[in-house]
Short mmCIF file of C-alpha atoms and ligand atoms in Angstrom, two decimals:
data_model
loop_
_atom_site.label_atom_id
_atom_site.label_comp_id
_atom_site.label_asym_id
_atom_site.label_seq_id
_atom_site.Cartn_x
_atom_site.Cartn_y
_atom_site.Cartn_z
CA UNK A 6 -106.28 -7.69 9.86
CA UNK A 7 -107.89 -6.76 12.94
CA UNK A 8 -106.65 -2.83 14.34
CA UNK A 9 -107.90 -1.90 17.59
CA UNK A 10 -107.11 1.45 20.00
CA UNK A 11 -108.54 0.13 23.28
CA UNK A 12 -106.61 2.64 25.46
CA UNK A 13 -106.21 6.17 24.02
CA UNK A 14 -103.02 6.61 21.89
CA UNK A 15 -101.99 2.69 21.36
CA UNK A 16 -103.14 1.21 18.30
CA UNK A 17 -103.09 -2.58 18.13
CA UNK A 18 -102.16 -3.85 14.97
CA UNK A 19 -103.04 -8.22 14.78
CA UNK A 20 -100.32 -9.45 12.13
CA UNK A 21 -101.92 -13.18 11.38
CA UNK A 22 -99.08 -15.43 12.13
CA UNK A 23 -99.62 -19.28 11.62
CA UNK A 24 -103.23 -19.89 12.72
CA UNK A 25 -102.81 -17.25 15.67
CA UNK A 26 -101.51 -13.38 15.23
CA UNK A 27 -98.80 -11.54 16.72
CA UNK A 28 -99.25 -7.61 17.77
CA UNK A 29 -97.67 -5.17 16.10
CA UNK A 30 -98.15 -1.80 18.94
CA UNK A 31 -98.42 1.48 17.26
CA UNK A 32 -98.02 4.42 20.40
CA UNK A 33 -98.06 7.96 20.02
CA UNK A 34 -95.56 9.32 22.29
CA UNK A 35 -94.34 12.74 21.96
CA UNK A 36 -92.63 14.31 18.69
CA UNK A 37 -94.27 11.01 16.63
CA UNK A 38 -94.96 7.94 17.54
CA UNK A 39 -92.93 4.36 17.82
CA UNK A 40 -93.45 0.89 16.94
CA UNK A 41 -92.95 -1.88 19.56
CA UNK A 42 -92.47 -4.80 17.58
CA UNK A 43 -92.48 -5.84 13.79
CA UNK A 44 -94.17 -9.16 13.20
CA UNK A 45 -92.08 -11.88 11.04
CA UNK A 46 -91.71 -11.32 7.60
CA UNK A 47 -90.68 -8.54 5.16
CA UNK A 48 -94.12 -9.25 3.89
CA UNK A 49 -95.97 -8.75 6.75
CA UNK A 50 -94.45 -4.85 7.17
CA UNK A 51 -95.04 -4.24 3.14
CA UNK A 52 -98.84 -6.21 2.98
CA UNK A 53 -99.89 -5.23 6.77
CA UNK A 54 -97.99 -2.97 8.92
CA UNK A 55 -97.15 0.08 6.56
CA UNK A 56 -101.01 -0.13 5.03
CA UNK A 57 -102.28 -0.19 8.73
CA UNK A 58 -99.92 2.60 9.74
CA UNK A 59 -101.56 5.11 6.90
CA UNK A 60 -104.84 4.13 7.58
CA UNK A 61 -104.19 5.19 10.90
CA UNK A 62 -102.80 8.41 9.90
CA UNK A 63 -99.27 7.71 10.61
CA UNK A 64 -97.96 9.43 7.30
CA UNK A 65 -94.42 10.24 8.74
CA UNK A 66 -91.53 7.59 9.87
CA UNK A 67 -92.15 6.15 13.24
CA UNK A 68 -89.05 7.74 15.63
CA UNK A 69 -88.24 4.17 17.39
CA UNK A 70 -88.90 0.46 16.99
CA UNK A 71 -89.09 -1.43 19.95
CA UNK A 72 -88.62 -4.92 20.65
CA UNK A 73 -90.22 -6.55 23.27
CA UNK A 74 -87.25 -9.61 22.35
CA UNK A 75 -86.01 -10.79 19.00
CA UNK A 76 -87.93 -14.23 18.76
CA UNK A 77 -88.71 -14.68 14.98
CA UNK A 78 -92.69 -13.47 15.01
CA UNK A 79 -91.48 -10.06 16.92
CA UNK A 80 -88.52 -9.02 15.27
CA UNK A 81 -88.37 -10.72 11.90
CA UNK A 82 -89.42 -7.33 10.23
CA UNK A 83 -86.96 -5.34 11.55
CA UNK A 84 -84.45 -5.62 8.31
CA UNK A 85 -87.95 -4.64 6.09
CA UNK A 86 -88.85 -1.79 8.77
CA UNK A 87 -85.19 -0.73 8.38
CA UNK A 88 -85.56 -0.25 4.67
CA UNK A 89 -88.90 1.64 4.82
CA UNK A 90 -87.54 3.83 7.13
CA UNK A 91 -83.78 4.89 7.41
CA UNK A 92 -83.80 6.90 9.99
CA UNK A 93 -85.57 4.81 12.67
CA UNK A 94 -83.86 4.12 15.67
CA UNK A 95 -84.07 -0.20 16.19
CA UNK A 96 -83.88 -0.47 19.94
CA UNK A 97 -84.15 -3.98 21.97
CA UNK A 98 -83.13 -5.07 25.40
CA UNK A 99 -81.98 -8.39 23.97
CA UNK A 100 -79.28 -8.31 21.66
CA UNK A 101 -80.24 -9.11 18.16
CA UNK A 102 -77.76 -10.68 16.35
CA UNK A 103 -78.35 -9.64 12.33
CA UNK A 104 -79.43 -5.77 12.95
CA UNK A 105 -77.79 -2.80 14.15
CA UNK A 106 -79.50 -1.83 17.21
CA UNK A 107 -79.18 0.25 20.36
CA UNK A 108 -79.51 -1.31 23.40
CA UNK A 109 -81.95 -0.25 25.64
CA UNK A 110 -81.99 0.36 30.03
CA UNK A 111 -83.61 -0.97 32.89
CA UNK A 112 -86.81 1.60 33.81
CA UNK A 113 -85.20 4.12 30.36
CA UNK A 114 -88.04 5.93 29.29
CA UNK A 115 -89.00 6.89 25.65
CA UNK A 116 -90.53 9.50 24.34
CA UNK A 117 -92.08 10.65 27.84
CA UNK A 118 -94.47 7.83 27.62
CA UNK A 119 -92.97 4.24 27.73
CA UNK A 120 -90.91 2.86 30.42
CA UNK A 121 -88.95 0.08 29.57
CA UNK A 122 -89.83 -3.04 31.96
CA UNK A 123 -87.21 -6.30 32.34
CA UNK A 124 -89.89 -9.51 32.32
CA UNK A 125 -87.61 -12.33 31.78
CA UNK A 126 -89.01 -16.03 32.36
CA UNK A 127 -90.35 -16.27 28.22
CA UNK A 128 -86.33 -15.39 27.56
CA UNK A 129 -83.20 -14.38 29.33
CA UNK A 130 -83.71 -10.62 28.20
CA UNK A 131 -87.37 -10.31 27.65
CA UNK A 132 -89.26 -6.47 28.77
CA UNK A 133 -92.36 -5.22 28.55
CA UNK A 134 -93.40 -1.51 28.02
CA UNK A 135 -95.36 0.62 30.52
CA UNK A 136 -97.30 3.25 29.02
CA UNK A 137 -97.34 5.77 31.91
CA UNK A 138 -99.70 7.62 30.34
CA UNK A 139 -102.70 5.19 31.12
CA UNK A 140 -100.97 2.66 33.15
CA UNK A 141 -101.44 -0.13 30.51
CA UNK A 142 -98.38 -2.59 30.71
CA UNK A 143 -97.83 -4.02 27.03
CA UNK A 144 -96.16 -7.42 27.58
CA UNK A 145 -95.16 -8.87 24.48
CA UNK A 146 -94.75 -12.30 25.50
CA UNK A 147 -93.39 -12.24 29.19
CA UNK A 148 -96.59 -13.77 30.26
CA UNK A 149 -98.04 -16.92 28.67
CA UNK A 150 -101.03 -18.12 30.81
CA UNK A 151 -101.46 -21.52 29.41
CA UNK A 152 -99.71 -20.35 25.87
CA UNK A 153 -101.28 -19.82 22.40
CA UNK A 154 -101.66 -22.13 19.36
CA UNK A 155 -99.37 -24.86 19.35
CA UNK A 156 -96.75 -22.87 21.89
CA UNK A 157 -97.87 -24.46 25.07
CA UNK A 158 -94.75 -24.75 26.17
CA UNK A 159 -93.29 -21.08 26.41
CA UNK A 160 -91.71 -20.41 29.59
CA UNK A 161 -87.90 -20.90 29.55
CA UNK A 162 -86.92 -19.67 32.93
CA UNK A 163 -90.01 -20.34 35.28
CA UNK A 164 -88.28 -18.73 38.50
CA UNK A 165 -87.68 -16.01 36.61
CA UNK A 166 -91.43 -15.90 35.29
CA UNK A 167 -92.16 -16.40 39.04
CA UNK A 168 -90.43 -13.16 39.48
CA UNK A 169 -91.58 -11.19 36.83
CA UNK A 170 -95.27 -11.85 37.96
CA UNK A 171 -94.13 -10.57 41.19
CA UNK A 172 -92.85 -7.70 39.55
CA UNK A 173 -95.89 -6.87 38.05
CA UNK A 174 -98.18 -6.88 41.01
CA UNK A 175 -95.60 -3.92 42.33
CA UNK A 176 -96.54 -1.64 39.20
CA UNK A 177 -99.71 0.76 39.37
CA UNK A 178 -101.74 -0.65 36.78
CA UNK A 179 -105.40 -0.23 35.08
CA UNK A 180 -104.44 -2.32 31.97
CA UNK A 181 -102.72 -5.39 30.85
CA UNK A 182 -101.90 -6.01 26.85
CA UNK A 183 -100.24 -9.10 25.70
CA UNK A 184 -99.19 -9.89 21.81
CA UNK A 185 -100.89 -13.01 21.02
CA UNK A 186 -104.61 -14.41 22.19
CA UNK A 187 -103.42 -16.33 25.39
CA UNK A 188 -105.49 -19.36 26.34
CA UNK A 189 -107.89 -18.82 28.71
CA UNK A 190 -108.27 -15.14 29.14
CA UNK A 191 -107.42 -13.55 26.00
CA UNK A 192 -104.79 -10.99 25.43
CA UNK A 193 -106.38 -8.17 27.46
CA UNK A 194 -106.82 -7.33 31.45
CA UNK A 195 -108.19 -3.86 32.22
CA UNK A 196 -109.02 -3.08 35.92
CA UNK A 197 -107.23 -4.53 39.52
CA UNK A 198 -109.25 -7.98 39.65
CA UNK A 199 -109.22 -8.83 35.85
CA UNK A 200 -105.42 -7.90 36.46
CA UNK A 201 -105.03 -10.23 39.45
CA UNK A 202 -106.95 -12.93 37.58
CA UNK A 203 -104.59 -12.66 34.61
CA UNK A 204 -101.66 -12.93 36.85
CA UNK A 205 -103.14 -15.76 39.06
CA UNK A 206 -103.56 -17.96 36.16
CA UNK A 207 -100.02 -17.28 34.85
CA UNK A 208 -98.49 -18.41 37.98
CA UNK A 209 -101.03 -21.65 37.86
CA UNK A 210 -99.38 -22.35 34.62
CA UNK A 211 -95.76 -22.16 35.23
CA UNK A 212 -94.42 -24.95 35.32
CA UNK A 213 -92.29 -26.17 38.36
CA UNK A 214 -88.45 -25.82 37.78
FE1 LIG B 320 -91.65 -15.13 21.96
#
């Protein structure tokens, strides 16, 4: 499994998932460091996460995990997580409906680092993170481009996708970090006209209501 740090502080962590993966975040924020999202299966936290997480150095419990929303590939670990680690706080902005959970607020911010950003348009309920340390907005799945793998088809609300792009283009921004390998540009935008790129081709692949 791929593990990559391309801003300072947020380790990407590429659970294989089907043919394609799904990121597992890793961000040091102060007094630890959290998780933001837990990839599908008890076995991916016991065979990939935790083995990742001490080759990284992360020896103690992470303080938070964080869902970007509860779709099976991002949350399926959280019962496993759970187990591993008592004491970690589960937080989402989507109800989950199986694990205890706090729910999280518009623009809360946790552990003086991530800002918690409503992106719906993929679901009703779905965020993404800002790290305001480096301006990198981690966006789980709230934006598809023309979709990954066999899930071409991932926007559920597209006037709400239309919004959340808009959204976007509001935040200051160096850095863009999605969760799977998005066809055409990859998961990754860093800098304002790789950003505006990125966003352009979302919008060209929304589909009309
Ligand atoms: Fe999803």
């Amino acid at each position: 499994m791929k593990v990559t740090e391309p801003v300072c502080g947020i380790h990407i962590l590429e659970v294989p998932f089907e043919e394609i993966y799904t990121a597992v975040f890793a961000v040091r924020v102060s007094g630890g460091y959290v998780l933001i999202d837990c990839a599908t299966t008890a076995r991916d936290v016991d065979d990939h996460i935790l083995p990742a997480l001490r080759r990284l150095g992360f020896e103690e419990a992470p303080i938070a995990l964080l869902l970007t929303h509860r779709h099976g590939d991002h949350a399926g670990g959280a019962a496993r997580l759970a187990e591993h680690f008592p004491h970690m706080e589960i937080c989402s902005f989507e109800p989950l409906k199986d694990t205890p959970f706090r729910l999280l607020c518009e623009n809360e911010i946790i552990g003086d680092r991530l800002q918690v950003i409503p992106l719906p348009g993929h679901t009703e309920r779905s965020v993404g993170y800002l790290d305001l340390e480096t301006h990198t907005l981690l966006t789980g799945d709230c934006l598809q481009q023309a979709g990954v793998g066999k899930y071409t088809n991932g926007i559920r609300f597209p006037s709400l996708y239309r919004q959340s792009i808009a959204h976007i283009r509001q935040l200051d921004l160096h850095g863009i970090i999605a969760s799977h390998d998005y066809v055409p540009l990859g998961s990754t935008a860093f800098g304002e006209k790789a950003i505006d790129q990125y966003l352009n081709t979302c919008l060209a692949h929304c589909p009309k209501e």
